[in-house]
Amino acid sequence: MDLLYRSTRNHEETALASEAILKGLASDGGLFVPDHIPALGCTLTALKEMNYQETAYAVMKEFLTDYTEEELKNCIRNAYDEKFEEDVIVPLAKVDGVYHLELYHGPTIAFKDMALSILPHLMTAAAKKNHLNREIVILTATSGDTGKAALAGFADVPGTRIIVFYPKGGVSRVQELQMVTQQGKNTAVVALHGNFDQAQTGVKALFADQELVQKLHAAGMQFSSANSINIGRLVPQIVYYVYAYGQLLKNEELAEGEAVNVVVPTGNFGNILAAYYAKQMGLPIAKLICASNENKVLFDFFRNGTYDKNREFFLTSSPSMDILVSSNLERLIYLAAGQDDKKTKAFMESLKETGVYSVTEEMQKFLKDFAAGFATQMETAECIQSVYEKTGYVMDTHTAVARSVYEAYKVEQKDAAKTLLASTASPYKFPGSVMRALHAAEGERDEFRLIEKLEEISGMPVPMAVKGLETRPVLHTEECDPETMRQTVEKLLGIA
Ligand SMILES: *Cc1c(COP(=O)(O)O)cnc(C)c1O
């Protein structure tokens, strides 16, 4: 029997996994969720001997039940290959007693590669299964990171094209170079004369432009979205928690069945939700510790049951966590509400209309598996420095938010359980903030010089993603205004 997916806001809307992946969002604006969370299909002991790809298959086949074994194994093989600089895909580093799961050895040196390297393959397999003979066109607006991860994931995947808009002058030099030097015949990158909000609003308008949608259909194409609420991004993220547990058993760091805590630097709530799903599958996880930066809306929510986005927004040194609406939280709210679609819908409508909702006491009890904390920018920088002094290990700012929150949690709660920490970016991704935290920037502002200095200090080789970036040929020079995004898309797709 196939696992059925339902909209969090309307139980009547159902989809098979492949359909949910093609649609992204349910038509009522809800998120697709499995109608139950399947159990892990193998023993914990068996995990010890499984490599990353084998673990991926064991986990994903339970969720993506309408994919054949061959389809799924093909997707996994095409995703987790030499694009990752480490053969094990996600190495574990024991850093002063905490297991750091390094999710950043993919093409863009941040954890979004874990899901975005497989999503294109899941989508094209889904299109084939559903006899969709159209080419899939991904449109994305980016503030820097997601765009590059999506470009790298979709580059040269047959049956797909991708167009990324970024705000000209609104991303770092490294980020811009990463995008405009992207190879792949099916990729396009456009610098928008505007800010990120204008790029995002513009992309949303293109998705909703029925005339454009029809024009695309006539040309044998259709839009799709790669954003983080797609179930095809969530499911691949469950894998690394299961894999890490197997490795900890294998290395005799854990006894079989021993529960670990998991701490995750959180923004949109996708990564930590994947850990929660892993726990529901039967992986021995004790606490899920949700770490925020100064945008601590989740901390307040777990503390008092009220989600309130009406607050000041801070730009911090951990920009990928600068978020006030954590979209994937809806999937947890849905479970806490006893899988009640009407209640979930009411909470989300309240959020949309007033920016606030409060959950019931009963729901708060359901959330007791979660702990939460936040770290200021100062605490984050101090944590990078102190861990480096003690161990020589260099963390990026996002990872350091999690480490800082964990250190405080351990003292406050006197919880001595072994702990797995999701390390979400390479320090080479944020060389400015990292080098300043280490008091080693010496006024240098050029990111490439800072990268060289970081290599000297850390002894960690510069990853392929940024090595030689300065001298790579620029392949994308398209620019446009917010008003001409549609014409630009039509031109790039050859349907003007
Ligand atoms: C996206 C991102 C996060 C936040 O992950 P969510 O799944 O959105 O909670 C944390 N760290 C880095 C480096 C990221 O890119």
XYZ file of C-alpha atoms in Angstrom, residues 46-494:
449
model
C 22.059 -3.084 10.467
C 22.719 0.663 10.139
C 26.302 0.183 11.288
C 27.293 -1.485 8.045
C 25.351 0.787 5.694
C 27.025 3.573 3.732
C 25.304 6.901 3.075
C 23.659 5.819 -0.171
C 22.346 2.575 1.335
C 20.949 4.444 4.332
C 19.331 6.942 1.969
C 17.555 4.136 0.172
C 16.404 2.473 3.421
C 14.890 5.720 4.695
C 13.506 7.192 1.493
C 11.779 4.046 0.273
C 9.523 4.220 3.339
C 8.322 7.709 2.401
C 8.457 7.714 -1.399
C 6.511 4.506 -1.846
C 5.348 5.086 -5.427
C 8.942 5.243 -6.716
C 10.366 1.929 -7.876
C 13.563 0.602 -6.349
C 15.394 1.354 -9.573
C 14.077 4.926 -9.783
C 14.982 5.727 -6.220
C 18.417 4.144 -6.396
C 19.127 6.099 -9.594
C 18.164 9.348 -7.895
C 20.422 8.555 -4.946
C 23.343 7.554 -7.159
C 23.069 10.734 -9.230
C 22.849 12.958 -6.136
C 25.425 11.674 -3.675
C 28.486 11.265 -5.873
C 31.782 13.108 -6.505
C 29.943 16.413 -6.130
C 30.620 15.826 -2.452
C 34.206 16.292 -1.410
C 34.062 13.521 1.192
C 33.429 9.892 0.236
C 31.289 9.385 3.333
C 29.181 12.420 2.225
C 28.633 13.637 5.825
C 31.661 13.138 8.118
C 31.274 13.244 11.904
C 33.779 15.213 13.965
C 33.968 14.799 17.733
C 34.642 18.311 18.981
C 35.183 18.612 22.718
C 32.653 15.877 23.434
C 29.964 16.886 20.903
C 29.444 15.063 17.609
C 29.371 17.602 14.805
C 27.646 16.175 11.743
C 29.256 18.079 8.872
C 26.500 18.609 6.325
C 28.588 21.007 4.260
C 30.837 19.030 1.951
C 28.584 19.403 -1.100
C 28.955 21.722 -4.112
C 27.964 24.934 -2.276
C 29.460 24.077 1.134
C 26.182 24.369 3.067
C 23.578 21.858 4.165
C 20.985 22.767 1.527
C 23.058 20.694 -0.887
C 21.925 17.583 0.988
C 18.390 17.992 -0.352
C 18.928 20.127 -3.471
C 21.306 17.612 -5.005
C 18.587 14.952 -5.076
C 15.415 17.017 -5.590
C 15.955 17.536 -9.359
C 16.257 13.792 -9.852
C 13.183 13.082 -7.723
C 11.298 15.654 -9.806
C 12.281 14.330 -13.220
C 11.537 10.754 -12.125
C 8.156 11.984 -10.825
C 7.440 13.736 -14.130
C 8.136 10.525 -16.046
C 5.993 8.405 -13.724
C 3.100 10.805 -14.071
C 3.464 10.900 -17.888
C 4.238 14.559 -17.857
C 6.110 15.143 -21.043
C 6.890 18.733 -20.279
C 10.215 20.230 -19.399
C 10.337 21.418 -15.773
C 11.304 25.071 -15.351
C 12.504 26.056 -11.881
C 12.237 29.738 -10.992
C 13.932 30.951 -7.817
C 14.601 34.245 -6.110
C 17.601 34.120 -3.838
C 19.284 36.228 -1.216
C 22.455 34.299 -1.988
C 22.608 30.728 -0.775
C 19.579 28.793 -1.947
C 19.953 30.039 -5.502
C 23.430 28.650 -5.880
C 22.493 25.325 -4.252
C 19.530 25.004 -6.627
C 21.684 25.930 -9.650
C 24.249 23.295 -8.700
C 21.518 20.705 -8.155
C 19.677 21.291 -11.426
C 22.690 21.956 -13.672
C 22.575 19.619 -16.683
C 19.768 17.465 -15.244
C 17.901 16.367 -18.401
C 14.303 17.564 -18.635
C 14.862 20.617 -16.428
C 15.844 24.262 -16.695
C 16.520 26.734 -13.938
C 16.408 30.520 -13.769
C 17.654 32.304 -10.652
C 17.086 35.982 -9.838
C 19.312 37.677 -7.282
C 19.353 41.303 -6.095
C 22.249 43.075 -7.800
C 24.450 44.452 -5.034
C 22.462 42.519 -2.434
C 24.668 39.435 -2.161
C 28.307 38.982 -1.196
C 31.045 38.924 -3.822
C 31.674 35.219 -3.240
C 27.964 34.461 -3.560
C 27.642 36.467 -6.767
C 30.706 34.839 -8.322
C 29.443 31.401 -7.336
C 26.251 32.058 -9.270
C 27.508 33.890 -12.362
C 30.206 31.271 -12.984
C 27.691 28.397 -12.785
C 28.083 25.927 -15.624
C 25.300 23.891 -17.240
C 23.447 24.454 -20.514
C 20.085 24.606 -18.706
C 21.040 27.282 -16.157
C 20.391 31.031 -16.201
C 21.220 33.671 -13.620
C 19.750 37.177 -13.696
C 20.874 40.182 -11.642
C 17.783 42.145 -10.678
C 17.912 45.920 -10.236
C 16.076 45.731 -6.925
C 16.151 44.063 -3.535
C 15.437 40.480 -2.475
C 11.772 41.194 -1.691
C 11.232 42.533 -5.198
C 12.885 39.430 -6.637
C 10.685 37.152 -4.527
C 7.492 39.072 -5.251
C 8.368 39.068 -8.947
C 8.904 35.295 -9.025
C 5.618 34.680 -7.196
C 3.831 36.869 -9.738
C 5.343 34.856 -12.605
C 4.121 31.585 -11.067
C 0.620 33.075 -10.819
C 0.616 34.639 -14.317
C -1.888 32.386 -16.110
C -1.099 33.812 -19.524
C 2.568 32.967 -19.052
C 1.698 29.521 -17.665
C -0.362 28.819 -20.813
C 2.410 30.056 -23.050
C 4.826 27.711 -21.305
C 2.457 24.756 -21.684
C 2.132 25.455 -25.379
C 5.917 25.316 -25.624
C 6.077 22.011 -23.717
C 7.248 23.461 -20.405
C 5.873 23.986 -16.909
C 6.968 25.852 -13.794
C 7.935 24.132 -10.589
C 9.393 25.304 -7.320
C 12.369 24.031 -5.360
C 11.602 25.767 -2.075
C 12.045 24.200 1.302
C 8.450 23.178 1.932
C 8.611 20.578 -0.864
C 8.399 17.109 0.678
C 11.173 16.170 -1.751
C 13.493 18.386 0.254
C 12.349 17.221 3.681
C 12.618 13.451 3.193
C 16.300 13.445 2.075
C 17.131 15.373 5.254
C 15.912 12.550 7.502
C 18.634 10.353 6.054
C 21.668 11.976 7.646
C 20.318 11.673 11.182
C 19.779 7.950 10.667
C 23.190 7.586 9.048
C 24.891 9.488 11.898
C 23.293 7.226 14.492
C 24.611 4.166 12.649
C 28.106 5.637 12.517
C 28.057 6.476 16.236
C 27.077 2.868 16.963
C 29.765 1.583 14.668
C 32.420 3.740 16.346
C 31.170 2.559 19.738
C 30.358 6.067 20.809
C 26.812 4.913 21.581
C 25.343 1.714 22.982
C 22.565 0.229 20.885
C 19.287 1.960 21.656
C 21.006 4.758 23.619
C 19.182 8.011 22.986
C 21.061 11.058 21.688
C 20.090 14.687 21.790
C 20.082 16.561 18.504
C 20.763 20.297 18.263
C 19.961 22.163 15.057
C 20.559 25.791 14.010
C 17.111 26.654 12.787
C 15.506 29.036 10.316
C 12.636 27.644 8.279
C 12.342 24.611 10.612
C 13.029 22.049 7.858
C 16.228 20.551 9.201
C 15.018 20.043 12.767
C 11.661 18.723 11.552
C 13.559 16.062 9.616
C 15.250 15.047 12.891
C 11.826 14.842 14.520
C 10.571 12.618 11.694
C 13.643 10.416 12.244
C 12.671 10.111 15.905
C 9.098 9.189 14.918
C 10.532 6.495 12.638
C 12.098 4.911 15.707
C 15.571 6.437 15.819
C 16.563 6.838 19.511
C 16.554 10.619 19.847
C 15.879 12.238 23.216
C 15.631 16.025 23.007
C 15.469 18.102 19.856
C 17.151 21.377 20.678
C 16.052 24.229 18.422
C 18.713 26.950 18.213
C 17.878 30.456 16.974
C 19.841 33.649 16.511
C 18.468 37.047 17.620
C 15.386 36.412 15.472
C 14.181 34.180 18.296
C 10.531 33.729 17.324
C 10.865 29.930 17.705
C 12.493 30.227 21.130
C 9.554 32.308 22.328
C 7.099 29.875 20.769
C 8.534 26.828 22.514
C 8.757 28.781 25.743
C 5.187 30.102 25.937
C 3.105 28.534 23.152
C 2.573 31.747 21.207
C 4.010 32.283 17.745
C 4.313 36.005 17.147
C 6.030 37.361 14.072
C 5.187 40.993 14.887
C 8.621 42.014 16.042
C 11.801 43.707 14.966
C 13.757 41.846 12.285
C 17.525 41.585 12.799
C 20.177 41.089 10.134
C 22.718 38.859 11.872
C 25.994 37.074 11.198
C 23.974 33.874 10.591
C 21.873 35.187 7.670
C 20.355 31.837 6.659
C 18.517 31.854 9.995
C 17.212 35.410 9.708
C 13.581 34.371 9.364
C 10.362 35.377 11.105
C 7.997 32.867 9.507
C 9.298 29.314 9.778
C 7.174 27.619 7.115
C 7.908 24.034 8.063
C 6.665 24.549 11.625
C 3.182 24.065 10.150
C 3.928 20.350 9.812
C 4.723 20.078 13.532
C 1.683 22.158 14.504
C -0.415 19.746 12.483
C 0.934 16.760 14.437
C 0.585 18.595 17.754
C -3.042 19.344 16.871
C -3.684 15.607 16.490
C -3.492 15.778 12.670
C -6.479 18.102 12.674
C -6.570 19.942 9.342
C -9.238 22.446 10.412
C -7.339 23.524 13.525
C -4.103 23.789 11.555
C -5.826 25.913 8.947
C -7.225 28.205 11.637
C -3.763 28.715 13.185
C -2.254 29.528 9.802
C -5.048 31.938 8.930
C -4.528 33.679 12.221
C -0.810 33.942 11.448
C -1.571 35.420 8.046
C -4.146 37.900 9.302
C -2.703 38.996 12.643
C 0.855 37.619 12.639
C 0.093 35.638 15.811
C -1.377 32.344 17.012
C -1.343 30.536 20.349
C -1.509 26.764 20.700
C -3.471 24.965 23.432
C -1.908 23.602 26.619
C -2.422 20.102 25.351
C -0.466 20.956 22.214
C 2.287 22.475 24.309
C 2.583 19.171 26.177
C 2.934 17.415 22.844
C 5.925 19.658 22.082
C 7.881 18.612 25.190
C 10.409 16.687 23.060
C 11.684 20.088 21.958
C 13.943 22.411 23.881
C 14.892 25.826 22.547
C 17.506 28.482 22.995
C 19.003 31.441 21.189
C 22.437 32.998 20.870
C 23.281 36.640 20.234
C 25.870 37.601 17.634
C 28.324 38.309 20.433
C 27.771 34.874 22.000
C 28.102 33.259 18.588
C 31.440 34.940 17.905
C 32.711 34.062 21.387
C 31.736 30.446 20.827
C 33.689 30.286 17.530
C 36.723 31.682 19.342
C 36.522 29.506 22.464
C 35.975 26.230 20.593
C 38.892 27.128 18.325
C 41.163 27.918 21.275
C 40.297 24.675 22.984
C 40.328 22.296 20.006
C 41.653 24.012 16.873
C 38.301 23.300 15.176
C 36.741 26.197 13.245
C 32.945 26.519 13.007
C 30.842 28.767 10.799
C 28.406 31.231 12.410
C 25.267 29.054 12.008
C 26.925 26.024 13.531
C 28.229 28.236 16.323
C 24.708 29.447 17.162
C 23.795 25.800 17.751
C 26.946 25.107 19.760
C 26.438 28.166 21.926
C 22.792 27.257 22.598
C 23.811 23.697 23.413
C 26.487 24.746 25.932
C 23.940 26.866 27.800
C 21.314 24.104 27.630
C 23.703 21.506 29.044
C 24.469 23.659 32.074
C 20.889 24.809 32.698
C 19.214 21.441 32.271
C 22.047 19.296 33.650
C 21.408 17.005 30.687
C 24.463 14.832 30.083
C 23.047 12.848 27.137
C 25.384 12.485 24.185
C 24.677 15.082 21.562
C 24.682 15.299 17.807
C 24.971 18.802 16.338
C 23.909 19.665 12.797
C 26.827 21.595 11.331
C 25.163 23.469 8.498
C 27.865 25.459 6.737
C 31.586 25.472 6.129
C 33.481 28.317 7.812
C 34.703 29.134 4.273
C 31.169 30.209 3.413
C 31.283 33.096 5.914
C 34.986 33.993 6.077
C 34.419 37.589 7.219
C 32.352 36.814 10.318
C 34.466 33.782 11.174
C 37.807 35.592 10.899
C 36.512 38.552 12.909
C 35.325 36.137 15.620
C 38.833 34.688 15.692
C 40.307 38.216 15.897
C 42.319 37.359 12.806
C 40.743 39.576 10.133
C 43.112 42.491 10.845
C 40.859 44.922 9.018
C 40.989 42.877 5.808
C 37.633 43.049 3.999
C 38.338 41.166 0.801
C 36.692 37.760 1.185
C 39.263 35.987 -0.947
C 42.185 37.251 1.172
C 40.257 36.196 4.275
C 39.794 32.736 2.795
C 43.556 32.423 2.340
C 44.137 33.507 5.927
C 41.500 31.088 7.192
C 43.289 28.241 5.474
C 46.493 29.150 7.312
C 44.746 29.303 10.666
C 42.518 26.241 10.369
C 44.760 23.914 8.394
C 41.566 22.887 6.580
C 42.049 22.904 2.790
C 39.968 25.464 0.867
C 36.953 23.616 -0.599
C 36.453 23.281 -4.371
C 33.380 25.511 -4.152
C 35.468 28.635 -3.549
C 38.894 27.582 -4.766
C 39.904 29.543 -7.858
C 36.472 31.171 -7.964
C 38.016 34.579 -8.631
C 39.470 33.474 -11.946
C 36.610 31.336 -13.283
C 34.916 32.681 -16.435
C 31.711 34.651 -15.899
C 28.981 32.838 -17.851
C 25.892 34.842 -16.874
C 25.580 38.584 -17.486
C 21.807 39.039 -17.847
C 20.299 41.914 -15.863
C 16.748 43.221 -15.621
C 14.310 45.481 -13.753
C 11.433 44.201 -11.605
C 9.046 45.302 -14.400
C 10.813 43.263 -17.082
C 11.158 39.911 -15.305
C 8.522 38.272 -17.468
C 10.113 39.413 -20.730
C 13.472 38.193 -19.446
C 12.079 34.763 -18.605
C 10.396 34.504 -22.014
C 13.609 35.491 -23.736
C 15.701 33.003 -21.744
C 13.232 30.204 -22.471
C 13.057 31.099 -26.157
